[in-house]
Short mmCIF file of C-alpha atoms in Angstrom, two decimals:
data_model
loop_
_atom_site.label_atom_id
_atom_site.label_comp_id
_atom_site.label_asym_id
_atom_site.label_seq_id
_atom_site.Cartn_x
_atom_site.Cartn_y
_atom_site.Cartn_z
CA UNK E 1 121.97 154.70 10.17
CA UNK E 2 123.32 150.90 8.86
CA UNK E 3 120.13 149.84 8.54
CA UNK E 4 119.15 152.01 5.77
CA UNK E 5 121.46 150.91 3.44
CA UNK E 6 123.40 153.79 2.34
CA UNK E 7 125.11 154.54 -0.95
CA UNK E 8 127.01 157.60 -1.96
CA UNK E 9 124.71 157.96 -5.09
CA UNK E 10 121.49 158.06 -3.09
CA UNK E 11 123.09 160.27 -0.50
CA UNK E 12 123.82 162.54 -2.96
CA UNK E 13 120.41 162.49 -4.55
CA UNK E 14 119.08 163.31 -1.12
CA UNK E 15 121.16 166.04 -0.20
CA UNK E 16 120.15 167.63 -3.54
CA UNK E 17 116.60 166.98 -2.94
CA UNK E 18 117.39 168.81 0.44
CA UNK E 19 119.20 171.89 -1.07
CA UNK E 20 116.12 172.18 -3.46
CA UNK E 21 113.30 172.52 -0.78
CA UNK E 22 115.74 174.67 1.40
CA UNK E 23 116.67 176.96 -1.29
CA UNK E 24 112.78 176.87 -2.39
CA UNK E 25 112.14 178.04 1.33
CA UNK E 26 114.92 180.80 1.21
CA UNK E 27 113.82 181.98 -1.93
CA UNK E 28 109.91 181.96 -0.74
CA UNK E 29 111.17 184.53 2.28
CA UNK E 30 113.30 186.88 0.04
CA UNK E 31 110.86 186.51 -2.94
CA UNK E 32 107.30 185.64 -2.30
CA UNK E 33 105.81 183.32 -5.34
CA UNK E 34 102.87 184.72 -7.02
CA UNK E 35 100.54 182.26 -8.96
CA UNK E 36 100.61 182.78 -12.64
CA UNK E 37 99.54 180.90 -15.62
CA UNK E 38 102.04 179.71 -17.97
CA UNK E 39 102.19 177.34 -20.50
CA UNK E 40 100.79 174.57 -18.05
CA UNK E 41 96.67 174.18 -18.30
CA UNK E 42 96.57 175.82 -14.89
CA UNK E 43 97.33 178.64 -12.59
CA UNK E 44 101.04 177.70 -10.92
CA UNK E 45 103.26 178.59 -7.97
CA UNK E 46 106.36 178.24 -8.07
CA UNK E 47 106.19 175.54 -6.03
CA UNK E 48 103.79 173.77 -8.09
CA UNK E 49 106.19 174.03 -11.26
CA UNK E 50 109.28 172.82 -9.31
CA UNK E 51 107.09 169.49 -8.27
CA UNK E 52 105.58 168.89 -11.60
CA UNK E 53 109.17 169.30 -12.90
CA UNK E 54 110.34 166.97 -10.65
CA UNK E 55 107.90 164.41 -11.40
CA UNK E 56 108.19 164.72 -15.15
CA UNK E 57 111.86 164.39 -14.33
CA UNK E 58 111.23 161.19 -12.93
CA UNK E 59 109.06 160.09 -15.74
CA UNK E 60 111.28 160.52 -17.87
CA UNK E 61 113.97 158.61 -16.21
CA UNK E 62 112.11 155.75 -16.26
CA UNK E 63 110.73 155.83 -19.77
CA UNK E 64 114.30 156.14 -20.84
CA UNK E 65 115.34 153.16 -19.22
CA UNK E 66 111.89 151.51 -20.45
CA UNK E 67 112.55 152.48 -23.92
CA UNK E 68 116.38 153.69 -24.89
CA UNK E 69 119.82 151.53 -24.38
CA UNK E 70 121.37 155.01 -24.17
CA UNK E 71 123.28 156.29 -20.91
CA UNK E 72 121.10 157.84 -18.30
CA UNK E 73 123.21 160.86 -18.28
CA UNK E 74 120.91 162.10 -21.29
CA UNK E 75 118.11 161.78 -19.40
CA UNK E 76 119.57 163.69 -16.43
CA UNK E 77 120.55 166.69 -18.80
CA UNK E 78 117.49 166.57 -20.17
CA UNK E 79 115.85 166.34 -17.25
CA UNK E 80 117.58 169.27 -15.76
CA UNK E 81 116.24 171.27 -19.34
CA UNK E 82 112.88 169.98 -18.78
CA UNK E 83 112.66 171.74 -15.08
CA UNK E 84 114.51 174.88 -16.14
CA UNK E 85 112.06 175.62 -18.64
CA UNK E 86 109.08 174.81 -16.53
CA UNK E 87 110.32 177.00 -13.71
CA UNK E 88 110.74 179.83 -15.78
CA UNK E 89 107.35 179.34 -18.98
CA UNK E 90 105.27 176.80 -16.99
CA UNK W 1 96.45 196.12 9.86
CA UNK W 2 99.81 195.88 8.43
CA UNK W 3 101.86 196.46 12.16
CA UNK W 4 99.96 193.38 13.26
CA UNK W 5 103.28 191.42 14.70
CA UNK W 6 104.19 188.19 12.75
CA UNK W 7 104.48 185.39 14.75
CA UNK W 8 106.19 182.46 13.88
CA UNK W 9 105.63 180.47 17.14
CA UNK W 10 103.17 178.63 14.51
CA UNK W 11 105.50 176.46 13.31
CA UNK W 12 106.01 174.73 16.45
CA UNK W 13 102.17 173.58 16.25
CA UNK W 14 103.02 171.82 13.18
CA UNK W 15 106.60 170.36 14.35
CA UNK W 16 104.75 167.18 16.00
CA UNK W 17 103.17 166.36 12.06
CA UNK W 18 106.73 166.89 10.59
CA UNK W 19 108.66 164.99 12.90
CA UNK W 20 105.44 161.91 12.72
CA UNK W 21 105.53 162.16 9.02
CA UNK W 22 109.55 162.02 8.98
CA UNK W 23 109.50 158.97 10.50
CA UNK W 24 106.55 156.97 9.23
CA UNK W 25 107.26 158.09 5.42
CA UNK W 26 109.98 160.28 4.71
CA UNK W 27 112.71 157.69 6.32
CA UNK W 28 111.12 154.52 4.70
CA UNK W 29 111.12 156.23 1.56
CA UNK W 30 114.66 156.91 1.64
CA UNK W 31 115.73 153.65 2.69
CA UNK W 32 112.98 152.10 -0.20
CA UNK W 33 115.31 154.39 -2.72
CA UNK W 34 118.62 152.86 -1.42
CA UNK W 35 117.53 149.42 -1.36
CA UNK W 36 116.32 149.77 -5.43
CA UNK W 37 120.26 150.63 -6.39
CA UNK W 38 121.15 147.54 -4.05
CA UNK W 39 121.49 143.85 -4.88
CA UNK W 40 120.71 142.75 -0.80
CA UNK W 41 121.84 139.34 0.08
CA UNK W 42 121.82 140.17 3.99
CA UNK W 43 121.76 143.48 6.04
CA UNK W 44 125.84 143.34 5.57
CA UNK W 45 126.29 141.82 2.36
CA UNK W 46 124.78 144.70 -0.80
CA UNK W 47 126.25 145.28 -3.96
CA UNK W 48 125.51 148.19 -5.35
CA UNK W 49 123.80 147.44 -8.90
CA UNK W 50 122.44 150.94 -10.16
CA UNK W 51 119.15 151.01 -11.99
CA UNK W 52 119.51 147.46 -12.96
CA UNK W 53 116.10 146.58 -10.94
CA UNK W 54 114.36 149.27 -12.75
CA UNK W 55 115.03 148.62 -15.83
CA UNK W 56 114.20 144.65 -15.18
CA UNK W 57 111.10 145.94 -13.26
CA UNK W 58 110.09 147.55 -16.54
CA UNK W 59 110.09 144.99 -18.97
CA UNK W 60 108.52 142.59 -16.94
CA UNK W 61 105.56 141.50 -18.28
CA UNK W 62 103.83 140.46 -14.62
CA UNK W 63 104.19 144.25 -13.93
CA UNK W 64 102.54 145.53 -17.18
CA UNK W 65 99.66 142.77 -16.96
CA UNK W 66 99.15 143.56 -13.08
CA UNK W 67 99.19 147.46 -14.26
CA UNK W 68 96.63 146.92 -16.68
CA UNK W 69 94.75 145.02 -14.20
CA UNK W 70 95.25 147.47 -11.44
CA UNK W 71 94.03 151.12 -13.70
CA UNK W 72 90.86 148.57 -15.12
CA UNK W 73 90.01 147.85 -11.97
CA UNK W 74 90.25 151.41 -9.97
CA UNK W 75 88.72 152.92 -12.86
CA UNK W 76 85.91 150.39 -12.38
CA UNK W 77 85.70 150.98 -9.11
CA UNK W 78 85.07 155.04 -9.25
CA UNK W 79 82.55 154.64 -12.41
CA UNK W 80 80.69 152.22 -9.83
CA UNK W 81 80.83 153.94 -6.56
CA UNK W 82 80.62 157.52 -7.11
CA UNK W 83 77.58 157.77 -9.14
CA UNK W 84 76.07 154.90 -7.08
CA UNK W 85 77.31 156.71 -3.50
CA UNK W 86 76.02 160.63 -4.63
CA UNK W 87 72.39 158.55 -5.81
CA UNK W 88 72.43 156.67 -2.37
CA UNK W 89 72.88 160.04 -0.43
CA UNK W 90 70.17 162.05 -2.62
CA UNK W 91 67.53 159.24 -1.99
CA UNK W 92 68.28 159.62 1.80
CA UNK W 93 66.08 160.85 4.48
CA UNK W 94 67.65 164.52 5.88
CA UNK W 95 65.80 164.61 8.92
CA UNK W 96 63.97 162.33 11.34
CA UNK W 97 64.94 159.22 13.14
CA UNK W 98 65.53 157.26 9.87
CA UNK W 99 68.57 159.69 9.21
CA UNK W 100 69.95 157.94 12.36
CA UNK W 101 69.23 154.26 11.39
CA UNK W 102 70.56 154.81 7.59
CA UNK W 103 74.00 155.95 8.98
CA UNK W 104 74.50 153.13 11.00
CA UNK W 105 73.43 150.91 8.31
CA UNK W 106 75.83 152.35 5.77
CA UNK W 107 78.61 152.67 8.46
CA UNK W 108 78.58 148.36 9.24
CA UNK W 109 80.56 147.95 6.24
CA UNK W 110 83.31 149.73 6.66
CA UNK W 111 83.69 148.63 10.42
CA UNK W 112 84.70 145.30 8.74
CA UNK W 113 88.51 144.31 8.17
CA UNK W 114 89.99 144.05 5.00
CA UNK W 115 90.58 140.26 5.41
CA UNK W 116 86.91 139.40 7.08
CA UNK W 117 85.48 140.80 4.28
CA UNK W 118 87.81 138.71 1.84
CA UNK W 119 86.49 135.77 4.18
CA UNK W 120 83.17 136.57 4.31
CA UNK W 121 82.82 136.82 0.16
CA UNK W 122 85.16 133.94 -0.47
CA UNK W 123 82.32 132.03 1.36
CA UNK W 124 79.64 133.70 0.13
CA UNK W 125 80.44 133.25 -3.14
CA UNK W 126 81.41 129.70 -3.02
CA UNK W 127 79.09 128.14 -5.59
CA UNK W 128 79.30 124.80 -3.46
CA UNK W 129 77.82 126.13 -0.07
CA UNK W 130 77.77 129.44 -0.64
CA UNK W 131 74.52 131.76 -0.88
CA UNK W 132 75.45 133.67 -3.55
CA UNK W 133 76.91 131.01 -5.44
CA UNK W 134 74.06 128.26 -5.47
CA UNK W 135 71.65 131.63 -6.03
CA UNK W 136 73.02 132.32 -9.21
CA UNK W 137 73.66 129.22 -10.34
CA UNK W 138 70.29 128.05 -9.44
CA UNK W 139 69.03 130.94 -11.98
CA UNK W 140 70.82 129.02 -14.65
CA UNK W 141 73.67 131.35 -15.01
CA UNK W 142 77.23 129.44 -14.39
CA UNK W 143 78.84 131.23 -12.23
CA UNK W 144 82.13 130.06 -10.12
CA UNK W 145 84.66 132.28 -8.97
CA UNK W 146 87.86 129.94 -8.68
CA UNK W 147 87.41 129.05 -12.12
CA UNK W 148 86.42 131.51 -14.61
CA UNK W 149 88.36 134.86 -14.78
CA UNK W 150 85.19 136.78 -15.86
CA UNK W 151 83.47 135.63 -12.48
CA UNK W 152 86.38 136.20 -9.80
CA UNK W 153 86.65 140.08 -11.76
CA UNK W 154 82.96 140.57 -10.80
CA UNK W 155 83.21 139.22 -6.85
CA UNK W 156 86.24 141.47 -6.66
CA UNK W 157 84.55 144.25 -8.01
CA UNK W 158 81.24 143.96 -6.52
CA UNK W 159 83.19 142.91 -2.83
CA UNK W 160 84.37 145.90 -2.92
CA UNK W 161 81.51 148.21 -4.19
CA UNK W 162 79.78 146.56 -1.43
CA UNK W 163 83.11 147.19 1.29
CA UNK W 164 83.43 151.45 -0.07
CA UNK W 165 80.29 152.75 -1.81
CA UNK W 166 79.33 153.52 1.90
CA UNK W 167 82.22 155.81 2.63
CA UNK W 168 81.23 158.09 -1.03
CA UNK W 169 77.58 157.92 0.72
CA UNK W 170 78.63 159.59 3.84
CA UNK W 171 80.84 161.98 2.11
CA UNK W 172 77.82 163.05 -0.23
CA UNK W 173 75.83 162.83 2.73
CA UNK W 174 77.49 164.88 4.69
CA UNK W 175 78.12 167.31 1.59
CA UNK W 176 74.56 167.29 1.04
CA UNK W 177 73.49 168.66 4.41
CA UNK W 178 75.53 171.59 4.37
CA UNK W 179 73.50 173.22 1.55
CA UNK W 180 71.99 175.88 2.93
CA UNK W 181 67.52 175.47 2.94
CA UNK W 182 68.33 178.96 0.76
CA UNK W 183 69.53 177.48 -2.14
CA UNK W 184 66.82 175.17 -2.41
CA UNK W 185 64.14 177.89 -1.80
CA UNK W 186 65.72 179.68 -4.63
CA UNK W 187 65.18 177.11 -6.87
CA UNK W 188 62.10 176.47 -6.18
CA UNK W 189 60.95 179.73 -6.95
CA UNK W 190 62.53 180.19 -10.51
CA UNK W 191 60.70 176.64 -10.97
CA UNK W 192 63.73 174.71 -11.34
CA UNK W 193 63.10 170.72 -12.28
CA UNK W 194 64.74 168.05 -10.03
CA UNK W 195 67.83 167.80 -12.57
CA UNK W 196 68.30 171.27 -12.46
CA UNK W 197 68.84 171.77 -8.70
CA UNK W 198 70.83 168.70 -8.83
CA UNK W 199 72.77 169.97 -11.63
CA UNK W 200 73.47 173.53 -10.51
CA UNK W 201 73.00 173.50 -6.65
CA UNK W 202 74.14 170.36 -5.41
CA UNK W 203 76.72 168.65 -7.84
CA UNK W 204 78.88 172.10 -7.55
CA UNK W 205 78.01 172.15 -3.57
CA UNK W 206 79.35 168.11 -3.34
CA UNK W 207 82.75 169.35 -5.36
CA UNK W 208 84.61 169.77 -2.08
CA UNK W 209 83.66 166.38 -1.09
CA UNK W 210 83.85 164.16 -4.24
CA UNK W 211 87.00 165.21 -3.96
CA UNK W 212 87.94 163.78 -1.32
CA UNK W 213 85.65 160.55 -2.06
CA UNK W 214 87.65 160.35 -5.75
CA UNK W 215 91.16 160.56 -4.30
CA UNK W 216 90.42 158.24 -1.25
CA UNK W 217 88.58 155.19 -3.44
CA UNK W 218 91.40 156.22 -6.39
CA UNK W 219 94.36 155.67 -3.88
CA UNK W 220 92.92 152.96 -1.63
CA UNK W 221 91.48 150.96 -4.79
CA UNK W 222 94.76 151.45 -6.41
CA UNK W 223 96.93 149.67 -3.46
CA UNK W 224 93.72 146.85 -2.95
CA UNK W 225 95.71 143.83 -1.30
CA UNK W 226 93.77 142.11 1.59
CA UNK W 227 90.18 141.54 0.21
CA UNK W 228 91.12 139.80 -3.36
CA UNK W 229 94.28 137.97 -1.69
CA UNK W 230 91.78 136.75 0.85
CA UNK W 231 89.13 136.10 -1.95
CA UNK W 232 90.89 134.92 -5.11
CA UNK W 233 94.70 134.54 -4.18
CA UNK W 234 94.96 136.65 -7.49
CA UNK W 235 93.64 133.78 -9.22
CA UNK W 236 91.88 132.10 -11.14
CA UNK W 237 96.07 132.27 -13.01
CA UNK W 238 96.93 136.07 -12.26
CA UNK W 239 93.60 137.21 -13.19
CA UNK W 240 92.70 139.31 -10.56
CA UNK W 241 96.61 139.77 -9.44
CA UNK W 242 97.06 143.36 -8.58
CA UNK W 243 100.08 145.48 -8.21
CA UNK W 244 99.93 145.28 -3.98
CA UNK W 245 99.93 141.47 -4.55
CA UNK W 246 102.65 141.32 -7.29
CA UNK W 247 104.95 143.23 -4.51
CA UNK W 248 104.33 141.55 -1.85
CA UNK W 249 105.19 138.60 -3.75
CA UNK W 250 108.35 139.85 -4.60
CA UNK W 251 109.47 141.24 -1.55
CA UNK W 252 108.18 138.91 0.95
CA UNK W 253 107.61 135.57 -0.87
CA UNK W 254 110.85 135.97 -2.91
CA UNK W 255 113.02 138.07 -0.76
CA UNK W 256 113.85 139.73 -4.09
CA UNK W 257 114.41 143.17 -1.68
CA UNK W 258 116.29 145.03 -4.83
CA UNK W 259 113.22 144.44 -7.50
CA UNK W 260 110.58 144.74 -5.20
CA UNK W 261 112.10 148.34 -3.96
CA UNK W 262 111.98 149.36 -7.33
CA UNK W 263 108.86 148.36 -8.08
CA UNK W 264 107.74 149.92 -5.31
CA UNK W 265 109.21 153.48 -6.04
CA UNK W 266 107.39 153.11 -9.36
CA UNK W 267 103.98 152.30 -8.03
CA UNK W 268 104.75 155.12 -5.71
CA UNK W 269 105.03 157.28 -8.54
CA UNK W 270 102.12 156.13 -10.51
CA UNK W 271 100.19 156.85 -7.30
CA UNK W 272 101.60 160.38 -7.07
CA UNK W 273 101.18 160.92 -10.42
CA UNK W 274 97.01 160.22 -10.52
CA UNK W 275 96.14 161.85 -6.94
CA UNK W 276 97.95 165.25 -8.05
CA UNK W 277 96.12 165.09 -11.42
CA UNK W 278 92.67 164.44 -9.55
CA UNK W 279 93.63 166.80 -7.18
CA UNK W 280 94.57 169.34 -9.67
CA UNK W 281 91.87 168.96 -11.91
CA UNK W 282 88.71 168.59 -9.72
CA UNK W 283 90.31 172.02 -7.51
CA UNK W 284 91.03 174.06 -10.92
CA UNK W 285 86.77 172.72 -11.97
CA UNK W 286 85.95 174.11 -8.51
CA UNK W 287 87.21 177.77 -9.22
CA UNK W 288 85.59 177.36 -12.81
CA UNK W 289 82.43 176.86 -10.88
CA UNK W 290 82.65 179.51 -8.50
CA UNK W 291 83.37 182.31 -10.88
#
């Protein structure tokens, strides 16, 4: 695994992504998703909303790096909030 | 129906694909993420730099220029190739011996490797010995793709249209062939015009293949590398330097693996976003049309 040049932060990031996917799978088995319409312009499943939320979070982080000098922890906090909002009301 | 046994063995059939994708896509992607936060000197000497490369890349004017050029190029490709592909597919014969002739002729450009396409057009468009270059100049239109940015752009676009419109044609032709005759008969009984037949029968029925065509052409044109690299080398100046060429220069030419990895991730996110938007828009458009 040395060739993959692992670092602790990136390992934690992928562990979090893995946990998220595992959690969604378990949730799907226990409580299957139903397509519904929220504030997003189309009907979405839980997986769709997670994908949209994660993609939006990635772009939020990039915009944060491009336009501000503030700490990236703020962007992370906002992303968690954004993800929660999209998952609940999206 | 409810007592039908649930068999999860089908997951084993998906397993080879999962393993293949894991090794061909997920593991390399993870490695790129790891590289993007480190300064790599050699396989054993590397330092964690956090988001420094992302900040550097996001403020790089070369990336901004290449990104704008890439969007203009991909948009132009879609605006030309999709209507042209539909138009050619509509004029092709539906049955008879000419069908095979047309299909073979259309498939030919698709069989030519990318770098060979670049070489063909590099010679074909040369103003001194190329047939196209000499002909255009003989008509009194000054044309030199090696010196003029507009000429270079036009040549790259025409080359891409020559190479890839066939794909759109073949997809649309397959979609048109799949429309049952009953739809056309009903349209004839109703006295529908040719435009009405296209607008209300053919175009909705082509939605699926058009979605594939748009996605394929967008992703492919957004990742274009070999053809413009061979044809213009990204020039004149940086007029035809697109994202992948800039990325390759950074990763292979300058061996800046960290910045190149950060660049790759931003590039990946852009393609992911646009592909998702196209896919979602076209899928939901179709649902609306089928209602």
